């Protein structure tokens, strides 16, 4: 199978290295708007050749993997659509699926039936192909969100490839996917960014951060993630994220009122519900 | 040195096991309101004998370590004060120092001059002596916040003991300590509890949590912490925590407005400030 990889970052690079080393694909032609990233991908063996445009990259491809920020998806789809082979399967690795489906429907024309929206639940806070890791997806979840029009053979082909790089494959409805990940991924990223940004704005930021321990380290690990990527994710999934953020702010209003009133019981009730839930889910989460 | 340990949980238990195995103390008489915890501490070798009251535990002690929840501190101090040896040093391991100083001043009488407020920056999300670990404090920070009246010899004695169990020792002003830890510890705990509580309140909580990945796992690790202990910490340090929470809520208001307006630049500016700050501090935090 000949693969075209558009966007040679952490996820795309890790996928391509894994697929090549598993023998699941025969070649990976890469393209990236950043020539430095493209050279690095070639040097690291994430791609077998570099193309000088996305159109050139996809011409021979059996499968096109779009691993660009969600905000760049429309432009990339528009650029490649006229150059796709008639039987080419197109898939992506974005964190939001509803918006990607809408963009693909608008931009891919007849190829939309062979577009398989995908989302591997794996990442690292350091972006870039230099941080890529062929074992990144081993034991991790890959979620496909095909729609009614999606060719089942295209979905099967994409799912099989993710299985070959070690992922567990599940299917979800795209809207439900976006609601779930607004709650368990997009909102936590926004909250972690906000906490570090709040501290960074203050004069004694270095002094405060110099005293932070392991709890802070873990809580804010995702605040080192790519600002560009997470901007795109939050905007693309803003309808679901707005609802989650509004609910969270209402809960913080409750906690502020409890603090102002010195109401320890109210605080403890919320903390206890959280601790019980988090402990119950600890075995599965710790396996991630 | 004969030590009395009041409260045989994770922190007290880890400290006592470390101090005994380093030969820094000759005996540890323990007391805990929970007889099951007290037996476990004896079985694990965290204490060398068990007393049947806090008063009995402290009678022979050179040094009394108070490792009870912050909310229980006043009652414990009142109970032990009449039974302390005249030269006994008293110290604690609470996460808030301003309130402990006020309580000690009120309850310890003449012994207040030998009370050394302390805070080791180490912990685990699982409470209890069963989770204790003699190496818990190795390379970790211990902060002493002596006040003007504190006997320098008492402070030196406590600091030396923490060095013997592997901690790096620093001094801070108690008010500044509480401001700093409201920002880098107490607020993050409250936010993590709130996020998990929000998800737990919804019908599809299990489905959502079943899809959560490593980012969520790390972000919410501290939400498995002791609800009772964190209730006490938040209440004891509520003046500083209220200010931090208010600032954080104002920043979330900004982010909600940016989301509602679809303003990606505003989101990205906050995310970028956070990511730069978090990455700059990553080497030190990763060493925690």
Coordinates of C-alpha atoms in Angstrom, one line a residue:
Chain A
X1 CA 0.0 0.0 0.0
X2 CA 1.3 3.4 -1.0
X3 CA 0.6 6.1 1.6
X4 CA 0.6 9.9 1.2
X5 CA 1.2 11.7 4.5
X6 CA 0.2 15.3 4.6
X7 CA 1.6 16.9 7.7
X8 CA 4.6 15.2 9.2
X9 CA 4.2 16.1 12.9
X10 CA 4.1 13.9 16.0
X11 CA 1.0 11.9 15.1
X12 CA 1.6 11.6 11.4
X13 CA 5.3 10.9 11.9
X14 CA 4.6 8.2 14.5
X15 CA 1.9 6.6 12.4
X16 CA 4.1 6.4 9.3
X17 CA 7.2 5.1 11.2
X18 CA 5.0 2.4 12.8
X19 CA 3.3 1.4 9.6
X20 CA 6.6 1.2 7.7
X21 CA 8.3 -0.8 10.4
X22 CA 5.3 -3.2 10.6
X23 CA 5.5 -3.7 6.9
X24 CA 1.9 -2.5 6.7
X25 CA 2.7 0.0 3.9
X26 CA 5.3 -0.1 1.2
X27 CA 6.0 3.6 0.9
X28 CA 5.1 6.9 2.5
X29 CA 5.3 10.1 0.4
X30 CA 5.3 13.1 2.7
X31 CA 4.5 16.7 2.4
X32 CA 4.5 19.5 5.0
X33 CA 4.2 23.2 4.6
X34 CA 7.3 23.5 6.8
X35 CA 10.4 22.3 4.8
X36 CA 12.4 21.8 8.0
X37 CA 9.8 19.3 9.3
X38 CA 9.8 17.6 6.0
X39 CA 13.6 17.1 6.0
X40 CA 13.5 15.9 9.5
X41 CA 10.8 13.3 8.6
X42 CA 12.9 12.0 5.7
X43 CA 16.0 11.8 8.0
X44 CA 14.1 10.0 10.7
X45 CA 12.7 7.5 8.2
X46 CA 9.1 8.6 8.8
X47 CA 8.6 9.1 5.1
X48 CA 10.3 7.3 2.2
X49 CA 10.2 10.4 -0.1
X50 CA 9.3 14.0 0.1
X51 CA 7.0 15.8 -2.3
X52 CA 7.0 19.5 -3.0
X53 CA 3.2 19.9 -2.8
X54 CA 0.3 18.1 -1.3
X55 CA -1.1 17.6 -4.8
X56 CA 2.1 15.9 -5.9
X57 CA 2.2 13.7 -2.7
X58 CA -1.3 12.2 -3.2
X59 CA -1.1 11.4 -7.0
X60 CA 0.0 7.7 -6.6
X61 CA -1.4 7.1 -3.2
X62 CA -3.8 4.2 -2.2
X63 CA -4.3 5.9 1.1
X64 CA -4.0 9.6 2.1
X65 CA -3.4 10.4 5.7
X66 CA -4.2 14.0 6.7
X67 CA -2.3 14.8 9.8
X68 CA -2.4 18.6 9.7
X69 CA -4.0 20.9 12.3
X70 CA -7.8 20.8 12.2
X71 CA -7.8 24.5 11.1
X72 CA -5.7 23.7 8.0
X73 CA -7.9 20.8 6.9
X74 CA -10.2 22.6 4.5
X75 CA -7.3 24.1 2.5
X76 CA -5.5 20.8 2.3
X77 CA -8.6 18.9 1.1
X78 CA -9.3 21.6 -1.5
X79 CA -5.7 21.3 -2.8
X80 CA -5.6 17.5 -3.0
X81 CA -9.2 16.7 -4.2
X82 CA -8.5 17.1 -8.0
X83 CA -5.4 15.0 -7.7
X84 CA -6.7 11.9 -5.8
X85 CA -6.8 8.6 -7.5
X86 CA -10.4 7.5 -8.1
X87 CA -10.1 4.6 -5.6
X88 CA -7.9 6.4 -3.0
X89 CA -9.0 6.3 0.6
X90 CA -8.6 9.5 2.6
X91 CA -8.5 9.6 6.4
X92 CA -7.4 12.0 9.1
X93 CA -6.2 12.1 12.7
X94 CA -7.9 15.2 14.0
X95 CA -9.3 15.5 17.5
X96 CA -12.7 16.7 16.4
X97 CA -14.8 14.7 13.9
X98 CA -18.0 16.6 13.3
X99 CA -16.2 19.7 11.7
X100 CA -13.9 17.5 9.7
X101 CA -16.9 15.6 8.2
X102 CA -18.5 18.9 7.2
X103 CA -15.3 20.1 5.6
X104 CA -14.7 16.8 3.8
X105 CA -18.3 16.8 2.5
X106 CA -17.7 20.3 1.1
X107 CA -14.2 19.9 -0.3
X108 CA -13.7 16.2 -1.4
X109 CA -16.6 15.9 -3.9
X110 CA -17.1 12.3 -5.0
X111 CA -14.2 11.2 -2.8
X112 CA -16.3 12.0 0.3
X113 CA -17.6 8.4 0.2
X114 CA -14.0 7.1 0.7
X115 CA -13.2 9.6 3.5
X116 CA -12.9 8.0 6.9
X117 CA -12.8 10.4 9.9
X118 CA -10.4 9.1 12.5
X119 CA -9.0 10.0 15.9
X120 CA -6.2 8.1 17.6
X121 CA -6.3 8.8 21.4
X122 CA -2.6 9.2 21.8
X123 CA -0.3 12.1 22.0
X124 CA 2.6 13.7 23.8
X125 CA 2.9 17.2 25.0
X126 CA 5.9 17.8 22.7
X127 CA 4.8 18.3 19.1
X128 CA 6.8 17.7 16.0
X129 CA 8.2 14.7 14.1
X130 CA 11.4 14.8 16.3
X131 CA 9.1 13.6 19.1
X132 CA 7.6 10.8 17.0
X133 CA 7.6 7.3 18.3
X134 CA 6.7 4.2 16.3
X135 CA 5.2 2.6 19.4
X136 CA 3.0 5.6 20.3
X137 CA -0.3 3.8 19.4
X138 CA 0.4 0.4 20.9
X139 CA -2.6 -0.5 23.1
X140 CA -4.2 2.9 22.5
X141 CA -7.7 3.6 21.2
X142 CA -8.4 4.6 17.6
X143 CA -11.9 5.9 16.9
X144 CA -13.4 5.9 13.5
X145 CA -16.6 7.9 12.9
X146 CA -17.8 6.9 9.4
X147 CA -21.1 8.5 8.3
X148 CA -24.0 6.9 6.3
X149 CA -22.3 7.6 3.0
X150 CA -18.9 6.2 3.9
X151 CA -17.9 3.1 1.9
X152 CA -17.6 0.3 4.4
X153 CA -14.5 -1.1 2.6
X154 CA -12.7 2.3 3.1
X155 CA -13.5 2.2 6.8
X156 CA -12.3 -1.4 7.1
X157 CA -9.0 -0.5 5.3
X158 CA -8.3 2.4 7.7
X159 CA -9.2 0.4 10.8
X160 CA -7.0 -2.5 9.7
X161 CA -4.1 -0.2 9.3
X162 CA -4.5 1.2 12.8
X163 CA -4.7 -2.3 14.1
X164 CA -1.4 -3.1 12.4
X165 CA 0.3 -0.3 14.3
X166 CA -1.1 -1.7 17.6
X167 CA -4.2 0.3 18.2
X168 CA -7.6 -0.9 19.6
X169 CA -10.2 0.1 17.1
X170 CA -13.7 1.4 18.0
X171 CA -16.5 3.2 16.1
X172 CA -18.5 6.1 17.3
X173 CA -21.0 8.6 15.9
X174 CA -19.2 11.8 15.0
X175 CA -21.4 14.1 17.1
X176 CA -21.1 11.9 20.2
X177 CA -17.4 11.6 19.7
X178 CA -17.1 15.4 19.8
X179 CA -19.3 15.7 22.9
X180 CA -17.2 13.0 24.7
X181 CA -13.9 14.6 23.8
X182 CA -15.0 18.1 24.6
X183 CA -15.5 16.8 28.2
X184 CA -12.5 14.5 28.6
X185 CA -9.9 16.2 26.4
X186 CA -10.6 19.6 25.0
X187 CA -11.9 21.2 28.3
X188 CA -9.0 19.7 30.4
X189 CA -6.5 21.2 27.9
X190 CA -8.2 24.6 28.0
X191 CA -8.2 24.5 31.9
X192 CA -4.6 23.5 32.1
X193 CA -3.5 26.2 29.7
X194 CA -5.6 28.7 31.7
X195 CA -4.0 27.8 35.0
X196 CA -0.4 28.2 33.7
X197 CA -1.3 31.4 31.8
X198 CA -2.8 32.8 35.0
X199 CA 0.4 32.1 37.0
X200 CA 2.6 33.3 34.0
X201 CA 0.9 36.7 34.0
X202 CA 2.0 37.4 37.6
X203 CA 5.2 39.0 38.6
X204 CA 6.2 36.2 41.0
X205 CA 5.6 33.4 38.4
X206 CA 9.1 32.0 38.6
X207 CA 9.0 32.0 42.4
X208 CA 5.6 30.2 42.4
X209 CA 6.6 27.6 39.8
X210 CA 9.9 27.0 41.7
X211 CA 7.8 25.6 44.6
X212 CA 5.4 23.5 42.5
X213 CA 5.5 19.7 43.1
X214 CA 4.4 16.5 41.3
X215 CA 0.7 17.3 41.5
X216 CA 1.2 20.5 39.6
X217 CA 3.6 18.8 37.2
X218 CA 1.0 16.2 36.2
X219 CA -2.0 18.6 36.2
X220 CA -0.2 21.0 33.8
X221 CA 1.6 18.5 31.6
X222 CA -0.9 19.1 28.8
X223 CA -0.4 22.9 29.0
X224 CA 2.9 22.3 27.1
X225 CA 0.9 21.1 24.1
X226 CA 0.8 22.9 20.8
X227 CA -1.1 26.2 21.1
X228 CA -1.8 26.3 17.4
X229 CA -3.2 22.7 17.4
X230 CA -5.4 23.3 20.4
X231 CA -6.7 26.6 19.2
X232 CA -7.9 24.8 16.1
X233 CA -9.4 22.0 18.1
X234 CA -11.3 24.3 20.4
X235 CA -12.6 26.4 17.5
X236 CA -13.6 23.3 15.4
X237 CA -15.4 21.8 18.4
X238 CA -16.6 25.0 20.0
X239 CA -20.3 24.1 20.1
X240 CA -19.7 21.1 22.3
X241 CA -16.8 22.8 24.2
X242 CA -18.9 25.8 25.0
X243 CA -21.5 23.6 26.8
X244 CA -18.9 21.8 28.8
X245 CA -17.1 25.1 29.8
X246 CA -20.4 26.7 30.8
X247 CA -21.2 23.7 33.1
X248 CA -17.7 23.8 34.6
X249 CA -17.9 27.5 35.3
X250 CA -21.2 27.0 37.1
X251 CA -19.6 24.4 39.3
X252 CA -16.7 26.8 40.0
X253 CA -19.3 29.4 41.0
X254 CA -20.7 26.9 43.5
X255 CA -17.2 26.2 44.9
X256 CA -16.4 29.9 45.1
X257 CA -19.6 30.5 47.1
X258 CA -18.7 27.6 49.4
X259 CA -15.2 29.0 50.0
X260 CA -16.6 32.5 50.6
X261 CA -19.1 31.1 53.1
X262 CA -16.4 28.8 54.7
X263 CA -18.7 25.9 53.9
X264 CA -16.4 22.9 54.1
X265 CA -19.2 20.3 53.8
X266 CA -20.2 21.7 50.3
X267 CA -16.5 21.5 49.2
X268 CA -16.1 18.0 50.5
X269 CA -19.2 16.7 48.8
X270 CA -17.8 17.8 45.4
X271 CA -14.3 16.5 46.2
X272 CA -15.7 13.1 47.4
X273 CA -17.8 12.6 44.3
X274 CA -14.8 13.3 42.2
X275 CA -12.4 11.1 44.2
X276 CA -14.7 8.1 44.2
X277 CA -15.2 8.4 40.5
X278 CA -11.5 9.0 39.7
X279 CA -10.4 6.0 41.9
X280 CA -13.0 3.7 40.3
X281 CA -11.6 4.5 36.9
X282 CA -7.9 4.5 38.0
X283 CA -7.1 1.0 36.8
X284 CA -8.1 1.6 33.2
X285 CA -6.7 5.1 33.1
X286 CA -3.3 4.0 34.6
X287 CA -3.1 1.5 31.7
X288 CA -3.2 4.3 29.2
Chain B
X1 CA 15.8 11.3 69.5
X2 CA 12.4 10.1 70.7
X3 CA 9.6 11.1 68.3
X4 CA 5.8 11.1 68.9
X5 CA 3.8 10.9 65.7
X6 CA 0.2 12.0 65.9
X7 CA -1.6 10.9 62.8
X8 CA -0.2 7.9 61.0
X9 CA -1.2 8.5 57.4
X10 CA 0.8 8.7 54.2
X11 CA 3.0 11.6 55.1
X12 CA 3.5 10.9 58.8
X13 CA 4.0 7.2 58.1
X14 CA 6.5 7.8 55.3
X15 CA 8.4 10.3 57.4
X16 CA 8.6 7.9 60.4
X17 CA 9.7 5.0 58.3
X18 CA 12.4 7.1 56.6
X19 CA 13.6 8.6 59.9
X20 CA 13.8 5.2 61.6
X21 CA 15.6 3.5 58.7
X22 CA 18.1 6.4 58.5
X23 CA 18.8 6.0 62.2
X24 CA 17.8 9.7 62.6
X25 CA 15.4 8.8 65.5
X26 CA 15.5 6.1 68.1
X27 CA 11.8 5.5 68.6
X28 CA 8.5 6.6 67.2
X29 CA 5.4 6.4 69.5
X30 CA 2.3 6.7 67.4
X31 CA -1.3 7.7 67.9
X32 CA -4.2 7.9 65.5
X33 CA -7.9 8.4 66.1
X34 CA -8.4 5.4 63.7
X35 CA -7.3 2.2 65.5
X36 CA -7.0 0.3 62.2
X37 CA -4.5 2.8 60.9
X38 CA -2.6 2.6 64.1
X39 CA -2.3 -1.2 63.9
X40 CA -1.2 -0.9 60.3
X41 CA 1.5 1.6 61.2
X42 CA 2.8 -0.8 63.8
X43 CA 2.7 -3.7 61.4
X44 CA 4.5 -1.7 58.7
X45 CA 7.2 -0.6 61.1
X46 CA 6.3 3.1 60.8
X47 CA 6.0 3.3 64.5
X48 CA 7.8 1.4 67.2
X49 CA 4.9 1.5 69.7
X50 CA 1.3 2.6 69.8
X51 CA -0.1 4.9 72.4
X52 CA -3.8 5.0 73.4
X53 CA -4.1 8.8 73.3
X54 CA -2.2 11.7 71.9
X55 CA -1.4 12.9 75.4
X56 CA 0.2 9.5 76.2
X57 CA 2.1 9.5 73.0
X58 CA 3.9 12.9 73.6
X59 CA 4.9 12.5 77.2
X60 CA 8.4 11.2 76.6
X61 CA 9.0 12.8 73.2
X62 CA 11.9 15.1 72.2
X63 CA 10.0 15.9 69.0
X64 CA 6.3 15.8 68.3
X65 CA 5.3 15.5 64.6
X66 CA 1.6 16.4 63.9
X67 CA 0.5 14.7 60.7
X68 CA -3.2 15.1 61.1
X69 CA -5.6 16.9 58.7
X70 CA -5.3 20.6 59.1
X71 CA -8.9 20.8 60.4
X72 CA -8.0 18.5 63.3
X73 CA -4.9 20.5 64.3
X74 CA -6.6 22.7 67.0
X75 CA -8.1 19.8 68.9
X76 CA -4.8 17.8 68.8
X77 CA -2.8 20.8 70.0
X78 CA -5.2 21.4 72.8
X79 CA -5.0 17.8 73.9
X80 CA -1.2 17.5 73.9
X81 CA -0.2 20.9 75.2
X82 CA -0.4 20.1 79.0
X83 CA 1.6 16.9 78.4
X84 CA 4.5 18.1 76.4
X85 CA 8.0 18.0 77.9
X86 CA 9.3 21.5 78.6
X87 CA 12.0 21.2 76.0
X88 CA 9.9 19.3 73.4
X89 CA 9.9 20.6 69.8
X90 CA 6.6 20.4 68.0
X91 CA 6.2 20.5 64.2
X92 CA 3.6 19.7 61.5
X93 CA 3.3 18.7 57.9
X94 CA 0.2 20.7 56.9
X95 CA -0.2 22.2 53.5
X96 CA -1.2 25.6 54.9
X97 CA 1.0 27.4 57.3
X98 CA -0.7 30.7 58.2
X99 CA -3.7 29.0 59.8
X100 CA -1.5 26.5 61.7
X101 CA 0.6 29.3 63.1
X102 CA -2.6 31.0 64.4
X103 CA -3.9 27.7 65.9
X104 CA -0.5 26.9 67.5
X105 CA -0.3 30.4 69.0
X106 CA -3.7 29.9 70.6
X107 CA -3.3 26.3 71.8
X108 CA 0.3 25.6 72.6
X109 CA 0.9 28.3 75.2
X110 CA 4.6 28.6 76.2
X111 CA 5.4 25.8 73.8
X112 CA 4.6 28.0 70.8
X113 CA 8.2 29.2 70.8
X114 CA 9.3 25.6 70.0
X115 CA 6.6 25.1 67.3
X116 CA 8.1 24.9 63.8
X117 CA 5.4 25.1 61.0
X118 CA 6.5 22.8 58.2
X119 CA 5.3 21.6 54.8
X120 CA 7.0 18.8 52.8
X121 CA 6.1 19.1 49.1
X122 CA 5.5 15.5 48.5
X123 CA 2.5 13.3 48.3
X124 CA 0.6 10.6 46.5
X125 CA -3.0 10.5 45.5
X126 CA -3.6 7.4 47.7
X127 CA -3.8 8.4 51.3
X128 CA -3.1 6.1 54.3
X129 CA -0.1 4.5 55.9
X130 CA -0.5 1.5 53.5
X131 CA 0.7 3.8 50.8
X132 CA 3.6 5.2 52.8
X133 CA 7.1 5.0 51.3
X134 CA 10.3 5.7 53.2
X135 CA 11.8 7.3 50.0
X136 CA 8.9 9.7 49.5
X137 CA 10.9 12.8 50.5
X138 CA 14.1 12.0 48.7
X139 CA 15.1 15.1 46.6
X140 CA 11.8 16.8 47.5
X141 CA 11.4 20.2 49.0
X142 CA 10.6 20.8 52.7
X143 CA 9.5 24.3 53.6
X144 CA 9.8 25.6 57.2
X145 CA 8.0 28.8 58.0
X146 CA 9.2 29.9 61.5
X147 CA 7.9 33.1 62.9
X148 CA 9.7 35.8 64.9
X149 CA 9.1 34.0 68.2
X150 CA 10.3 30.6 67.0
X151 CA 13.4 29.3 68.8
X152 CA 16.1 29.0 66.1
X153 CA 17.4 25.8 67.7
X154 CA 13.9 24.2 67.3
X155 CA 13.8 25.2 63.6
X156 CA 17.3 23.9 63.1
X157 CA 16.4 20.6 64.7
X158 CA 13.4 20.1 62.5
X159 CA 15.2 21.1 59.3
X160 CA 18.1 18.7 60.1
X161 CA 15.6 15.8 60.5
X162 CA 14.0 16.5 57.1
X163 CA 17.5 16.6 55.6
X164 CA 18.2 13.2 57.1
X165 CA 15.2 11.7 55.2
X166 CA 16.5 13.2 51.9
X167 CA 14.6 16.5 51.6
X168 CA 15.9 19.8 50.4
X169 CA 15.2 22.4 53.1
X170 CA 14.0 26.0 52.4
X171 CA 12.5 28.7 54.6
X172 CA 9.6 31.0 53.7
X173 CA 7.3 33.5 55.3
X174 CA 4.1 31.7 56.3
X175 CA 1.8 34.2 54.4
X176 CA 3.9 34.0 51.3
X177 CA 3.9 30.2 51.5
X178 CA 0.1 30.2 51.6
X179 CA -0.2 32.5 48.6
X180 CA 2.2 30.4 46.6
X181 CA 0.6 27.1 47.4
X182 CA -2.9 28.4 46.8
X183 CA -1.7 29.0 43.2
X184 CA 0.4 25.9 42.5
X185 CA -1.3 23.3 44.7
X186 CA -4.6 24.2 46.3
X187 CA -6.3 25.7 43.2
X188 CA -5.1 22.8 40.9
X189 CA -6.6 20.3 43.3
X190 CA -9.9 22.2 43.5
X191 CA -10.0 22.4 39.6
X192 CA -9.2 18.7 39.1
X193 CA -11.9 17.7 41.7
X194 CA -14.4 20.0 39.9
X195 CA -13.7 18.5 36.5
X196 CA -14.2 14.9 37.6
X197 CA -17.2 15.8 39.7
X198 CA -18.8 17.5 36.7
X199 CA -18.3 14.4 34.5
X200 CA -19.5 12.1 37.3
X201 CA -22.8 14.0 37.7
X202 CA -23.7 13.2 34.1
X203 CA -25.6 10.0 33.0
X204 CA -22.9 9.0 30.4
X205 CA -20.0 9.4 32.9
X206 CA -18.7 5.9 32.4
X207 CA -18.9 6.1 28.6
X208 CA -17.0 9.4 28.7
X209 CA -14.3 8.2 31.1
X210 CA -13.9 5.0 29.0
X211 CA -12.6 7.1 26.2
X212 CA -10.3 9.3 28.2
X213 CA -6.6 9.1 27.5
X214 CA -3.2 9.9 29.1
X215 CA -3.8 13.7 29.2
X216 CA -7.0 13.2 31.2
X217 CA -5.3 10.6 33.4
X218 CA -2.5 13.0 34.4
X219 CA -4.7 16.1 34.6
X220 CA -7.1 14.4 37.0
X221 CA -4.6 12.3 39.0
X222 CA -4.9 14.7 42.0
X223 CA -8.7 14.3 41.9
X224 CA -8.2 10.9 43.6
X225 CA -6.7 12.7 46.7
X226 CA -8.3 12.6 50.1
X227 CA -11.5 14.7 50.1
X228 CA -11.3 15.3 53.8
X229 CA -7.8 16.5 53.7
X230 CA -8.4 18.8 50.8
X231 CA -11.5 20.2 52.3
X232 CA -9.5 21.2 55.4
X233 CA -6.7 22.7 53.3
X234 CA -9.1 24.8 51.2
X235 CA -10.9 26.0 54.3
X236 CA -7.7 26.7 56.2
X237 CA -6.2 28.7 53.3
X238 CA -9.4 30.1 52.0
X239 CA -8.3 33.7 52.0
X240 CA -5.5 33.1 49.5
X241 CA -7.5 30.5 47.6
X242 CA -10.5 32.8 47.1
X243 CA -8.2 35.3 45.4
X244 CA -6.7 32.7 43.1
X245 CA -10.0 31.1 42.2
X246 CA -11.5 34.5 41.5
X247 CA -8.7 35.3 39.1
X248 CA -9.0 32.0 37.4
X249 CA -12.7 32.4 36.9
X250 CA -12.1 35.8 35.3
X251 CA -9.7 34.1 32.9
X252 CA -12.3 31.4 32.1
X253 CA -14.9 34.1 31.4
X254 CA -12.4 35.6 28.8
X255 CA -12.0 32.1 27.2
X256 CA -15.7 31.5 27.1
X257 CA -16.2 34.9 25.4
X258 CA -13.5 34.0 22.9
X259 CA -15.2 30.6 22.2
X260 CA -18.6 32.2 21.8
X261 CA -17.1 34.7 19.4
X262 CA -15.1 32.1 17.5
X263 CA -12.0 34.2 18.3
X264 CA -9.2 31.7 17.8
X265 CA -6.5 34.4 18.2
X266 CA -7.6 35.2 21.7
X267 CA -7.6 31.5 22.7
X268 CA -4.2 31.0 21.1
X269 CA -2.6 33.9 22.9
X270 CA -3.5 32.4 26.3
X271 CA -2.5 28.9 25.2
X272 CA 0.8 30.2 23.9
X273 CA 1.7 32.1 27.1
X274 CA 1.0 28.9 29.0
X275 CA 2.9 26.5 26.8
X276 CA 6.0 28.7 26.8
X277 CA 5.9 29.0 30.5
X278 CA 5.2 25.3 31.1
X279 CA 8.0 24.2 28.7
X280 CA 10.5 26.6 30.3
X281 CA 9.8 25.0 33.7
X282 CA 9.6 21.5 32.4
X283 CA 13.1 20.4 33.3
X284 CA 12.7 21.2 37.0
X285 CA 9.1 19.9 37.2
X286 CA 10.1 16.7 35.5
X287 CA 12.7 16.1 38.2
X288 CA 10.0 16.3 40.9

